[in-house]
Tab-separated table of C-alpha atoms in Angstrom:
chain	number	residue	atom	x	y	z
A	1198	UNK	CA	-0.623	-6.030	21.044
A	1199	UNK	CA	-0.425	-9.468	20.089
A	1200	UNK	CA	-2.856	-10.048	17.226
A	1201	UNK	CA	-1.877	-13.938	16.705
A	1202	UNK	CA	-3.218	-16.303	18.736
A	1203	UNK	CA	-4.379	-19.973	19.490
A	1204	UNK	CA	-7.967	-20.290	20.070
A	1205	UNK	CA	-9.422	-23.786	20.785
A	1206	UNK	CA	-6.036	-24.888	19.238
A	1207	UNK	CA	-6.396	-22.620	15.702
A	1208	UNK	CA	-4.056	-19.900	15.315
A	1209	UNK	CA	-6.232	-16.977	14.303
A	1210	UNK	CA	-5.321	-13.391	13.042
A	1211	UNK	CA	-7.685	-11.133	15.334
A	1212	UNK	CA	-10.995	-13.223	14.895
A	1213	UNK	CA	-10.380	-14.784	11.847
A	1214	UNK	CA	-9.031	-18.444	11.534
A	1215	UNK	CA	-5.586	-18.534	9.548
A	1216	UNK	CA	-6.472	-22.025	8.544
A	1217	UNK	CA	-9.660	-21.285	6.615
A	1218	UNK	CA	-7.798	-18.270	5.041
A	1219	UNK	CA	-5.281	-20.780	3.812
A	1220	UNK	CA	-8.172	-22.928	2.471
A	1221	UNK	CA	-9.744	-20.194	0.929
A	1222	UNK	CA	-6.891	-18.093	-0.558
A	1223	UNK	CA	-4.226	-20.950	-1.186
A	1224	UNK	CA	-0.600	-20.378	-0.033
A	1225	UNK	CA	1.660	-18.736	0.472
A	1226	UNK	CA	-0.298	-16.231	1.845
A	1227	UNK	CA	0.545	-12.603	3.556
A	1228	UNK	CA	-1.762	-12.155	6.340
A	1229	UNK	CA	-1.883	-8.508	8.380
A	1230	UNK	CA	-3.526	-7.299	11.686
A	1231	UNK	CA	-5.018	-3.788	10.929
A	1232	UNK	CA	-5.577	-3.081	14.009
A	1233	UNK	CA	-2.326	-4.321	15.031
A	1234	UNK	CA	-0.652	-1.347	13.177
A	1235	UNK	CA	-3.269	1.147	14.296
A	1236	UNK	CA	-2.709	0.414	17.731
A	1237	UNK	CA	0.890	0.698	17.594
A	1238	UNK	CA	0.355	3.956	15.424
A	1239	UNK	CA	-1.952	5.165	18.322
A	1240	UNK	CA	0.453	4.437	21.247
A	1241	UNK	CA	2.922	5.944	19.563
A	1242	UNK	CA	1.051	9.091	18.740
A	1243	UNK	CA	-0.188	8.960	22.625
A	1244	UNK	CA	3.177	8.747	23.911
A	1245	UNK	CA	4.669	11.927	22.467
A	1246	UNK	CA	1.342	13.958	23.308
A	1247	UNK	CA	2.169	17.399	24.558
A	1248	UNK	CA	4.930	17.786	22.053
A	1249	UNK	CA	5.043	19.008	18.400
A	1250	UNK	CA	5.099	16.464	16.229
A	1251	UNK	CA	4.224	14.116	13.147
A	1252	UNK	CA	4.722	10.297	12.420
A	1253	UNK	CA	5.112	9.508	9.250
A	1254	UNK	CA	5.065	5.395	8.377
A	1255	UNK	CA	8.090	4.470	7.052
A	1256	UNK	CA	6.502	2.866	3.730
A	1257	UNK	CA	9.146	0.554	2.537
A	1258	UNK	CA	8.378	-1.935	5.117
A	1259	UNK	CA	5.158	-2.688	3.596
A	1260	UNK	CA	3.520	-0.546	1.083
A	1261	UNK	CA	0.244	-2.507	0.657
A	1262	UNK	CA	-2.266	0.389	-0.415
A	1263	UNK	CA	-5.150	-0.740	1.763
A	1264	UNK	CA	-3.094	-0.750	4.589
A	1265	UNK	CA	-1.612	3.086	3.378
A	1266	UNK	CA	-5.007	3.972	3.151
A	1267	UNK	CA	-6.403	2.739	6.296
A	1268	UNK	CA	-3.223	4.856	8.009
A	1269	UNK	CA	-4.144	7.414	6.135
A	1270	UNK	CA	-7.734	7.536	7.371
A	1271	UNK	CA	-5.866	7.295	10.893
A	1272	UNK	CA	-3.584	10.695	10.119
A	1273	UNK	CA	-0.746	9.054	9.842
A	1274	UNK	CA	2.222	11.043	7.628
A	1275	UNK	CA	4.191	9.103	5.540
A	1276	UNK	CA	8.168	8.348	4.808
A	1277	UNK	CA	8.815	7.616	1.408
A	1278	UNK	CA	11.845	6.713	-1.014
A	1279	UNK	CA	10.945	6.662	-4.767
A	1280	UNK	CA	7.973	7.902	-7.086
A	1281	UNK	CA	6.924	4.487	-6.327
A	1282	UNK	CA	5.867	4.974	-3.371
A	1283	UNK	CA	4.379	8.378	-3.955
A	1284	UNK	CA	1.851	7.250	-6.843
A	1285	UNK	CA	1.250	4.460	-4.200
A	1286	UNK	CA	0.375	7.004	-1.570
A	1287	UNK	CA	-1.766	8.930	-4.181
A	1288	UNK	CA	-3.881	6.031	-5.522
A	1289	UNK	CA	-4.318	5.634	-1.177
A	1290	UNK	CA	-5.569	9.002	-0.869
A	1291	UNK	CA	-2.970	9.815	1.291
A	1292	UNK	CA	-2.701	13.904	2.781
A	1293	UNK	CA	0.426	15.306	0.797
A	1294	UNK	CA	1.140	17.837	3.399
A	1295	UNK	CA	2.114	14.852	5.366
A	1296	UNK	CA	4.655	13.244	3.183
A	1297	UNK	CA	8.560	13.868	3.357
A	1298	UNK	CA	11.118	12.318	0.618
A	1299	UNK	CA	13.979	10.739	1.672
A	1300	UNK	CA	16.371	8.378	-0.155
A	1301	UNK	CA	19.911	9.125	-1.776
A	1302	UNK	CA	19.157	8.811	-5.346
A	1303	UNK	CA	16.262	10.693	-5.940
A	1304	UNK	CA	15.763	10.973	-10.173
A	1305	UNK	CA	14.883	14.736	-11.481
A	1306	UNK	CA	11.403	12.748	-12.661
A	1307	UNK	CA	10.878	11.922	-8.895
A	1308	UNK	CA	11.800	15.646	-7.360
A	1309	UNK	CA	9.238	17.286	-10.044
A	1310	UNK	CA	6.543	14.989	-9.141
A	1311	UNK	CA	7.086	15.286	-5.028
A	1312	UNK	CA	7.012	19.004	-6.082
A	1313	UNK	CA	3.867	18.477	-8.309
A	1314	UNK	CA	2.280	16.660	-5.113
A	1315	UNK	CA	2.646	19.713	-2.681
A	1316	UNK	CA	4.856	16.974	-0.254
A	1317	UNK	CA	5.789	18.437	3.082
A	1318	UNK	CA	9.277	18.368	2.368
A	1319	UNK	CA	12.072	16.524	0.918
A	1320	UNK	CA	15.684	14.820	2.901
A	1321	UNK	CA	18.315	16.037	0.875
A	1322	UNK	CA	21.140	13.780	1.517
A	1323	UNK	CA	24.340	15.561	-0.644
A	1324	UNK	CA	24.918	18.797	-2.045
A	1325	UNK	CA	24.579	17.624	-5.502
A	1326	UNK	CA	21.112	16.768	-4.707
A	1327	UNK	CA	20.397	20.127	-3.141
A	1328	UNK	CA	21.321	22.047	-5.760
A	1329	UNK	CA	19.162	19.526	-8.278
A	1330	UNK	CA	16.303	20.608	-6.007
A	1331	UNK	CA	16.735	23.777	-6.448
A	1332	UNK	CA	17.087	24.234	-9.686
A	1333	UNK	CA	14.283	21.824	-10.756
A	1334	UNK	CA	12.252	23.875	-8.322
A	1335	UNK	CA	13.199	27.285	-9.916
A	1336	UNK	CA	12.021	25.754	-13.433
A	1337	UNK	CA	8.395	25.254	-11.794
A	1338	UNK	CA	8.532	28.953	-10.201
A	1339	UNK	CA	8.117	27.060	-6.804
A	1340	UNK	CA	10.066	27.576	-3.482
A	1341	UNK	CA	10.313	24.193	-1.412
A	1342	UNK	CA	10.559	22.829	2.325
A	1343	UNK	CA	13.885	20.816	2.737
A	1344	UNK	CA	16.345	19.786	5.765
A	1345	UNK	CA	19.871	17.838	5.206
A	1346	UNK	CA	20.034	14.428	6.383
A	1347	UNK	CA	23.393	14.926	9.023
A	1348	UNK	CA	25.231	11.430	10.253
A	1349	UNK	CA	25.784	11.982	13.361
A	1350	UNK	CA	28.641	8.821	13.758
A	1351	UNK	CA	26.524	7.450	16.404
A	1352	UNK	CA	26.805	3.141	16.805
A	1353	UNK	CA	23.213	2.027	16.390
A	1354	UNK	CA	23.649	-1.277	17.965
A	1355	UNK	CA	22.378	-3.150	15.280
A	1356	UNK	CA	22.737	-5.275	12.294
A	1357	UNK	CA	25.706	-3.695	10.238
A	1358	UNK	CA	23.154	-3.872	7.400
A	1359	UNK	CA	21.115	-1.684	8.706
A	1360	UNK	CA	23.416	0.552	9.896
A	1361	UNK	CA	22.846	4.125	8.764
A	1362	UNK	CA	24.523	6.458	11.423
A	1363	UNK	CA	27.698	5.652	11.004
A	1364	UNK	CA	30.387	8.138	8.937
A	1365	UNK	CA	31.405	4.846	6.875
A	1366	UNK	CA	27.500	4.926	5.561
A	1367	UNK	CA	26.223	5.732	2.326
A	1368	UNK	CA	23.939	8.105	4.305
A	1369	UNK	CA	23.687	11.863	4.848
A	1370	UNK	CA	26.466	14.411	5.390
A	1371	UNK	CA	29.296	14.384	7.882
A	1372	UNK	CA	28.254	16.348	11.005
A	1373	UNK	CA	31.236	18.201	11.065
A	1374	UNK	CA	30.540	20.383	7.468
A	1375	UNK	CA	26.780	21.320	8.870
A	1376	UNK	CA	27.949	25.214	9.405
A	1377	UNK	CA	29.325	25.207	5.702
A	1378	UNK	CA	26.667	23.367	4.506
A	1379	UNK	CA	23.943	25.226	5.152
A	1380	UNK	CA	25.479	28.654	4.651
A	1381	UNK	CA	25.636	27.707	1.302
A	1382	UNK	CA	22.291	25.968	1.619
A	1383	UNK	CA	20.903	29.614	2.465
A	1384	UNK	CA	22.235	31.419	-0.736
A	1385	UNK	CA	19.893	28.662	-2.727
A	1386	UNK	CA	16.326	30.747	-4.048
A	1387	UNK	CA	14.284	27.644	-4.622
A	1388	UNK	CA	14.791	25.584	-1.295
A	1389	UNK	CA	13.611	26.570	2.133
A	1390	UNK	CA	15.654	24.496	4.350
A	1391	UNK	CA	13.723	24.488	7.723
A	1392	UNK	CA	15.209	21.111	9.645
A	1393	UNK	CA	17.737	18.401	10.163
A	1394	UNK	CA	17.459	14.595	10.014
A	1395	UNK	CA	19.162	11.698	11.207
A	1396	UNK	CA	18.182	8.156	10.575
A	1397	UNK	CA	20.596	6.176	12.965
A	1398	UNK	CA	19.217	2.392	11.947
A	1399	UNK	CA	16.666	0.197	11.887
A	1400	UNK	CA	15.697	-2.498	14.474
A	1401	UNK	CA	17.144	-0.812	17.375
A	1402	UNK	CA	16.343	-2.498	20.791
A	1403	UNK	CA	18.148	-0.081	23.127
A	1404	UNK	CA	17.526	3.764	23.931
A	1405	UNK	CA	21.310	4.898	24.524
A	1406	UNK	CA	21.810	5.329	20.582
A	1407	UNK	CA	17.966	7.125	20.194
A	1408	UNK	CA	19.233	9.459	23.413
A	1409	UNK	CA	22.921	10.333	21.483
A	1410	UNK	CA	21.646	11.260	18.473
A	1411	UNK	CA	19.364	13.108	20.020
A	1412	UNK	CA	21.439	14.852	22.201
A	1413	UNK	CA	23.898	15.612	18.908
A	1414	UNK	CA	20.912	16.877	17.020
A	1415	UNK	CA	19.949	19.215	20.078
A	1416	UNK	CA	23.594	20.947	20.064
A	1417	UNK	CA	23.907	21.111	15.831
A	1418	UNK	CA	20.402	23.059	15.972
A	1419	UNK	CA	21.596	25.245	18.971
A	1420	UNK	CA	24.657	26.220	16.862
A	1421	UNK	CA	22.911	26.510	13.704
A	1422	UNK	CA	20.219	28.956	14.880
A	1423	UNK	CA	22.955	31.153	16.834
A	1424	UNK	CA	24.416	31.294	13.214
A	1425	UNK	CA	20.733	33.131	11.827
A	1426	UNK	CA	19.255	29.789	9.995
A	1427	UNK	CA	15.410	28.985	10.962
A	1428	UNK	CA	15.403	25.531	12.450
A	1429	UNK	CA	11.907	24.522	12.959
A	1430	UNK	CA	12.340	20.598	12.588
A	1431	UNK	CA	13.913	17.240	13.545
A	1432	UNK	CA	13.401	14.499	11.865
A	1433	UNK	CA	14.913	11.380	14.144
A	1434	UNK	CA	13.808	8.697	12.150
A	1435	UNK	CA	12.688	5.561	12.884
A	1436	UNK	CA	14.620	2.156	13.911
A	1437	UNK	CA	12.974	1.163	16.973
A	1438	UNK	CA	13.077	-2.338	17.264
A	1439	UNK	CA	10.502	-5.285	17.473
A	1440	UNK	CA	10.239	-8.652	18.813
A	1441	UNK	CA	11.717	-11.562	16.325
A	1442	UNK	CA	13.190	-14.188	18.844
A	1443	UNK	CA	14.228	-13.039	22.718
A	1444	UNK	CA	14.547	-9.339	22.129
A	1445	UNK	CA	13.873	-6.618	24.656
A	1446	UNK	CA	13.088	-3.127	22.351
A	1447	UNK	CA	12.322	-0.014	23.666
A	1448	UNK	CA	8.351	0.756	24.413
A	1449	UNK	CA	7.005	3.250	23.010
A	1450	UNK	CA	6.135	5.086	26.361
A	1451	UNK	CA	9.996	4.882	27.269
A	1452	UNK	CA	11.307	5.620	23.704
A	1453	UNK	CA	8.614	9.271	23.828
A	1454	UNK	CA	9.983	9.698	27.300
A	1455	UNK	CA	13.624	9.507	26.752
A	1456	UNK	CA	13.432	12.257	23.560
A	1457	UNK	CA	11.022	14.581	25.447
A	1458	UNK	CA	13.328	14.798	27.848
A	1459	UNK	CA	16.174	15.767	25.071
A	1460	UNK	CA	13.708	18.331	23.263
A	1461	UNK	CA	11.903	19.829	25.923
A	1462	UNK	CA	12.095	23.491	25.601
A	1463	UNK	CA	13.889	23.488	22.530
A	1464	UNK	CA	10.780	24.862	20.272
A	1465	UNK	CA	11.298	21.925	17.952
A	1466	UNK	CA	8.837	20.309	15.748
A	1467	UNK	CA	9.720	16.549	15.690
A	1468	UNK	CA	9.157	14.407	13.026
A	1469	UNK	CA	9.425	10.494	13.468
A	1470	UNK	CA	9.498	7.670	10.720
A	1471	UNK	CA	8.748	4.388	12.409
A	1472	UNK	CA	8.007	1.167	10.012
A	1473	UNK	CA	8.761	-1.925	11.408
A	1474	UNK	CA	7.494	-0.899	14.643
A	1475	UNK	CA	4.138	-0.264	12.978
A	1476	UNK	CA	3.951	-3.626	10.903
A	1477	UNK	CA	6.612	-5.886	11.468
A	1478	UNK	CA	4.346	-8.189	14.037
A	1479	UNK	CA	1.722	-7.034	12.522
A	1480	UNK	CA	1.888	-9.749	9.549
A	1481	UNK	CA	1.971	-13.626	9.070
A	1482	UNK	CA	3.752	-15.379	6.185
A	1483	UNK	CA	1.651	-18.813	5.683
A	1484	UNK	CA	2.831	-21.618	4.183
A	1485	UNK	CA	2.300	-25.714	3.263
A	1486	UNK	CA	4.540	-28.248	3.859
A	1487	UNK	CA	5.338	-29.986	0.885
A	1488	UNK	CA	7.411	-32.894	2.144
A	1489	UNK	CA	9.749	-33.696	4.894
A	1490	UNK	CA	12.909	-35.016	4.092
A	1491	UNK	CA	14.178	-36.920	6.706
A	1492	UNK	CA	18.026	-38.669	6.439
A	1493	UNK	CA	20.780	-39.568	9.091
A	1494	UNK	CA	22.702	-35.969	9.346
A	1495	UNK	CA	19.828	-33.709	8.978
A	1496	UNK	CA	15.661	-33.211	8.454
A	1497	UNK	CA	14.245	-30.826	6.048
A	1498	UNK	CA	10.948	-29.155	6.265
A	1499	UNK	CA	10.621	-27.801	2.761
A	1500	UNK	CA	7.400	-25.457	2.375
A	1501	UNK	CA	5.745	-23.912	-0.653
A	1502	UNK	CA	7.177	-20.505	0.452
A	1503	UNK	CA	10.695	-19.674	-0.481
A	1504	UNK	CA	13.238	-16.634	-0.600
A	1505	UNK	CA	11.618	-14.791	-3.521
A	1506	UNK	CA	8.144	-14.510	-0.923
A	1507	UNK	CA	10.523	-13.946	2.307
A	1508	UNK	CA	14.449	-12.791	1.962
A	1509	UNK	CA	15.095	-11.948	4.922
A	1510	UNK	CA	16.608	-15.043	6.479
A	1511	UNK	CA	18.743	-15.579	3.517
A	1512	UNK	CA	19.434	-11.809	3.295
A	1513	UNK	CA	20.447	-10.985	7.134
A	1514	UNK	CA	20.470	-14.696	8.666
A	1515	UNK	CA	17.024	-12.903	10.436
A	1516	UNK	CA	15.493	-15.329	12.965
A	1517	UNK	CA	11.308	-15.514	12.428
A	1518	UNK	CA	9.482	-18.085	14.647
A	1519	UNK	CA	7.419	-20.633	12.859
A	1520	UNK	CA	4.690	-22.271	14.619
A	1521	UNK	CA	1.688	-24.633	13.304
A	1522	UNK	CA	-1.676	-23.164	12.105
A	1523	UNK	CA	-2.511	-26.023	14.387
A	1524	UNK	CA	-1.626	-26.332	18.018
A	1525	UNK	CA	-0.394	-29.947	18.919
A	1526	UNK	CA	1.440	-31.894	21.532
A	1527	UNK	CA	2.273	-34.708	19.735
A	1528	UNK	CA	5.668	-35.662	18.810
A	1529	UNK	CA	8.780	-34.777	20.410
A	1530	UNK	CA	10.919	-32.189	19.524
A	1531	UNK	CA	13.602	-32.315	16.504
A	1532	UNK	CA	16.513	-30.369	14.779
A	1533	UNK	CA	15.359	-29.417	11.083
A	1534	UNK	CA	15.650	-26.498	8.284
A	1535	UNK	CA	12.848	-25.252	6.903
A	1536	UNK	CA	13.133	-24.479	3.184
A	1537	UNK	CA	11.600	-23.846	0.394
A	1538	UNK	CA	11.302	-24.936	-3.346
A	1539	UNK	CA	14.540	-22.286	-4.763
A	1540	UNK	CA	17.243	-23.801	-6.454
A	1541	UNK	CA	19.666	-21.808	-4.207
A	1542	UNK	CA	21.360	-22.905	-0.905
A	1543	UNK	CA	19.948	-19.753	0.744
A	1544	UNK	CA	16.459	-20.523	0.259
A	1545	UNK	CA	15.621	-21.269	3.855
A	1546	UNK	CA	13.778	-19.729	6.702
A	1547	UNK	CA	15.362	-22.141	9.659
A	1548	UNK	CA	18.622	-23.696	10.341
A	1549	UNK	CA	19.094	-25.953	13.155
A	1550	UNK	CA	15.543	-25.143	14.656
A	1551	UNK	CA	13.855	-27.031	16.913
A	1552	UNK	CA	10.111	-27.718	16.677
A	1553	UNK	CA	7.882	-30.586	16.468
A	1554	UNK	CA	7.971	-32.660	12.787
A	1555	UNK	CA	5.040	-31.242	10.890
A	1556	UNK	CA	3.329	-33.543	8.234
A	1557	UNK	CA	3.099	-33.431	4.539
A	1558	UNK	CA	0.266	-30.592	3.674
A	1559	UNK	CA	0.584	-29.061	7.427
A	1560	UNK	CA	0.296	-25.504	7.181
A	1561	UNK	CA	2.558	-23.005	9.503
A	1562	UNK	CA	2.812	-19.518	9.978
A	1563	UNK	CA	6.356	-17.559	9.779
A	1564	UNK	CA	5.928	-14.760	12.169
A	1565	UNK	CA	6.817	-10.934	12.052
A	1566	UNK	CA	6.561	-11.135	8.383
A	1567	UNK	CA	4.659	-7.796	8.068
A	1568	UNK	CA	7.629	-5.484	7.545
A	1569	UNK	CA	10.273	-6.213	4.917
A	1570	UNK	CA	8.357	-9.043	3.609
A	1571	UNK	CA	6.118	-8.593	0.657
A	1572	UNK	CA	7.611	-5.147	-0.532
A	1573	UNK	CA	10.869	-7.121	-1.139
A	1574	UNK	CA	9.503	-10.082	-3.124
A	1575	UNK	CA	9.983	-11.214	-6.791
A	1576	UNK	CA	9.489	-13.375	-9.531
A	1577	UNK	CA	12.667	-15.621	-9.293
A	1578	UNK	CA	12.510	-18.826	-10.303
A	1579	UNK	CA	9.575	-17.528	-12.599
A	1580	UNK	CA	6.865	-18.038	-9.196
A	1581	UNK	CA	4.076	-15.818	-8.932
A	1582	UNK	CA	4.254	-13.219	-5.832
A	1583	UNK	CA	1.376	-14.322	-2.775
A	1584	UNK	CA	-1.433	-12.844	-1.956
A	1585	UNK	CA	-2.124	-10.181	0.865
A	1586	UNK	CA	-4.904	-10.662	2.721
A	1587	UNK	CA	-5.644	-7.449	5.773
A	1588	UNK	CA	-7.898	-8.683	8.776
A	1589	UNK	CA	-9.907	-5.975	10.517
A	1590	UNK	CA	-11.623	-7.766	13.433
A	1591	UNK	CA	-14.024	-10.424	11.648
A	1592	UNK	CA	-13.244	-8.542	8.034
A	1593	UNK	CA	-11.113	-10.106	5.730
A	1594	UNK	CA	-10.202	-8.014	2.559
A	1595	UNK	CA	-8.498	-9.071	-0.419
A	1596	UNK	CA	-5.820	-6.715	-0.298
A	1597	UNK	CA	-3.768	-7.813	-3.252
A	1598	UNK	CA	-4.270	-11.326	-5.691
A	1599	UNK	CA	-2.521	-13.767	-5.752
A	1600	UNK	CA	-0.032	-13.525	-9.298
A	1601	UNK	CA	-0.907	-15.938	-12.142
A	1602	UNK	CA	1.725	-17.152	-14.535
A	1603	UNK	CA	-0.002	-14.123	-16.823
A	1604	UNK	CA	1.081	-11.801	-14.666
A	1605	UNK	CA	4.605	-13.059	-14.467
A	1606	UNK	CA	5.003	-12.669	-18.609
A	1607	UNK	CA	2.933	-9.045	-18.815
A	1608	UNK	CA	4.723	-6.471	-20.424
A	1609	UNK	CA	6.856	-9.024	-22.374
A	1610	UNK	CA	6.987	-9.390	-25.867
A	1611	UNK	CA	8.371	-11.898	-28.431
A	1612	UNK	CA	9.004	-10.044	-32.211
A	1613	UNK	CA	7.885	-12.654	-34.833
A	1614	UNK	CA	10.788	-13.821	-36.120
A	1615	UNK	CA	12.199	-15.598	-33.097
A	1616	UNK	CA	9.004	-17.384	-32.904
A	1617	UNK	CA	10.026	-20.927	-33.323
A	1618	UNK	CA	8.871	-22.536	-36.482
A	1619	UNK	CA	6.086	-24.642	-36.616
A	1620	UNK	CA	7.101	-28.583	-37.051
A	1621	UNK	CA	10.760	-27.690	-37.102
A	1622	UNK	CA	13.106	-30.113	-35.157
């Protein structure tokens, strides 16, 4: 679904003109398709129909709580990482049952309040952690639903900071201690552990990695069931990959088709955690030109958007295709970098890109900004964070303001005597 496009020359997001959103609600500005996200949600959901399962959005990529809710209100589950993100998906109205905790570092704080919530069940990711989860679990008198993130040493294909299968990651246990690990596991009171998970990587564009995993997770539950332990889910992840420059990824139709085929039979509930998938081309960074520097070696496009709105470029050297809010002909076709206002040499969205010359006050969209975009923002350089806007058909909701400089010094406090004094020099 392509919810971007040029009509009578004005890029619009679903049936509302970017342009007068710009006008309106200043720049930079987020912009997101809902039903962009719902339809990939959907096709996903359709595609794996006839097996046991549960998606759960993958809510670092973009944890906007209008957009949660709207998922939500769609049945979506939900992947989270911090207590963040659960008081998030709380104040969203989210179904608890639906939510698993992952993440390596989980705080005792965060484990009592997942606990508190009734979540479906938490990733344990190192024995340390399983045993914290047990006994914080004991203290409360509860008994709770856990499976042990396994790397499976499988090559995701991908950027090597995304990585996450491979045994030189931060992630999971080592395959090879799975028996040991949850015989132990078993002689725990306070944790039920019902599943396995592996999270391979993120932006995967080819199925071979998906199918080997899968394939290793088939044979570990096999062996662990033959050794008495109740195996009743997978959880594969997410990682499938999106469209950012000349990509091929997966559909979903051939990514449900290739796993069936790997599951079928094997009584397995599986549990998926898609994010970019859902949102990534879902979303629209906008943002003015402020002036084009032109010299002998090289142009510059500097915008009013910078790093601290969109990392990613500076962060992975991630391609995102600009266009114009504007569709036009004119002018023939240069080398520039697109930058923005940061006082660091990484504060750029394009290198060496070719495109027509915008002029001063132009306004142009940076595409597949809807995953990894906002929820990674800051305050550097002291600059407020944009504004998220959510388009549903002709709807446009305010889904976050815009910061003010108030916002930037909240929470802050100056004790009275470093005040400066008055008329001193």
């Amino acid at each position: 679904m392509d919810s971007f496009r040029y009509k009578n020359g004005r890029l619009f997001a679903e049936n509302v003109s970017l342009e007068k959103l710009a006008q309106r609600y200043g720049t930079p500005l987020y912009v997101y398709s809902l039903n962009h996200v719902l339809e990939n949600f959907r096709a996903l959901d359709r595609a794996f129909k006839g097996m046991d399962h549960l998606i759960c959005f993958s809510m670092k990529v973009n944890s906007n709580i209008a957009l949660l809710a709207a998922m939500a209100r769609e049945g979506s589950g939900f992947d989270i990482v911090s207590g963040g993100e659960l008081y998030r998906l709380r104040r969203a109205g989210a179904d608890m049952s639906k939510v698993v905790f992952a993440g390596v570092g989980k705080s005792e704080s965060e484990i009592r309040e997942g606990i508190q919530a009734g979540i479906f069940m938490f990733n344990i990711e190192s024995w340390p952690e399983a045993l914290r989860i047990d006994r914080i679990a004991g203290s409360m008198g509860k008994q709770v639903k856990v499976d042990f993130r396994i790397n499976p040493d499988v090559d995701a294909k991908t950027h090597a900071y995304i990585s996450t299968g491979n045994k030189e990651n931060k992630f999971g246990l080592p395959i090879g201690i799975a028996d040991e690990l949850f015989k132990n596991a078993s002689r725990l009171k306070n944790i039920k552990v019902t599943g396995i998970h592996l999270h391979i990587g993120s932006q995967i564009t080819q199925i071979g990695p998906f199918v080997q995993a899968a394939r290793k997770a088939v044979g570990l539950v096999r062996r662990l069931r033959a050794l008495g332990h109740d195996i009743q889910t997978v959880n594969m992840g997410g990682g499938i990959g999106i469209v950012y420059d000349r990509e091929s990824p997966v559909s979903a139709t051939q990514f449900a088709a290739a796993l069936k085929k790997v599951f079928q039979g094997e009584g397995i509930k599986l549990l998926l955690e898609p994010g970019r998938y859902m949102a990534g081309n879902a979303g629209v960074l906008v943002t003015k030109v402020e002036y084009v520097k032109e010299s002998r070696s090289k142009d510059f496009v500097i915008v009013d958007a910078a790093m601290n709105d969109l990392i990613r470029p500076m962060l992975y050297g991630a391609f995102h295709a600009i266009a114009p809010l504007r569709k036009s002909s004119k002018g023939r076709l240069r080398k520039v970098d697109v930058v923005g206002p940061i006082c660091e040499s990484g504060d750029f969205f394009a290198k060496d890109r070719k495109m027509r010359l915008p002029a001063e006050g132009e306004l142009l969209a940076i595409h597949s900004a809807g995953a990894y975009g906002f929820v990674m923002a800051s305050n550097y350089n002291s600059r407020g964070r944009a504004a998220e806007i959510l388009v549903d058909g002709s709807k446009v909701i305010v889904a976050r303001k815009r910061e003010l400089y108030a916002d930037l010094v909240r929470g802050e406090s100056v004790p009275a005597y470093l005040r400066p004094r008055k008329g001193r020099r």
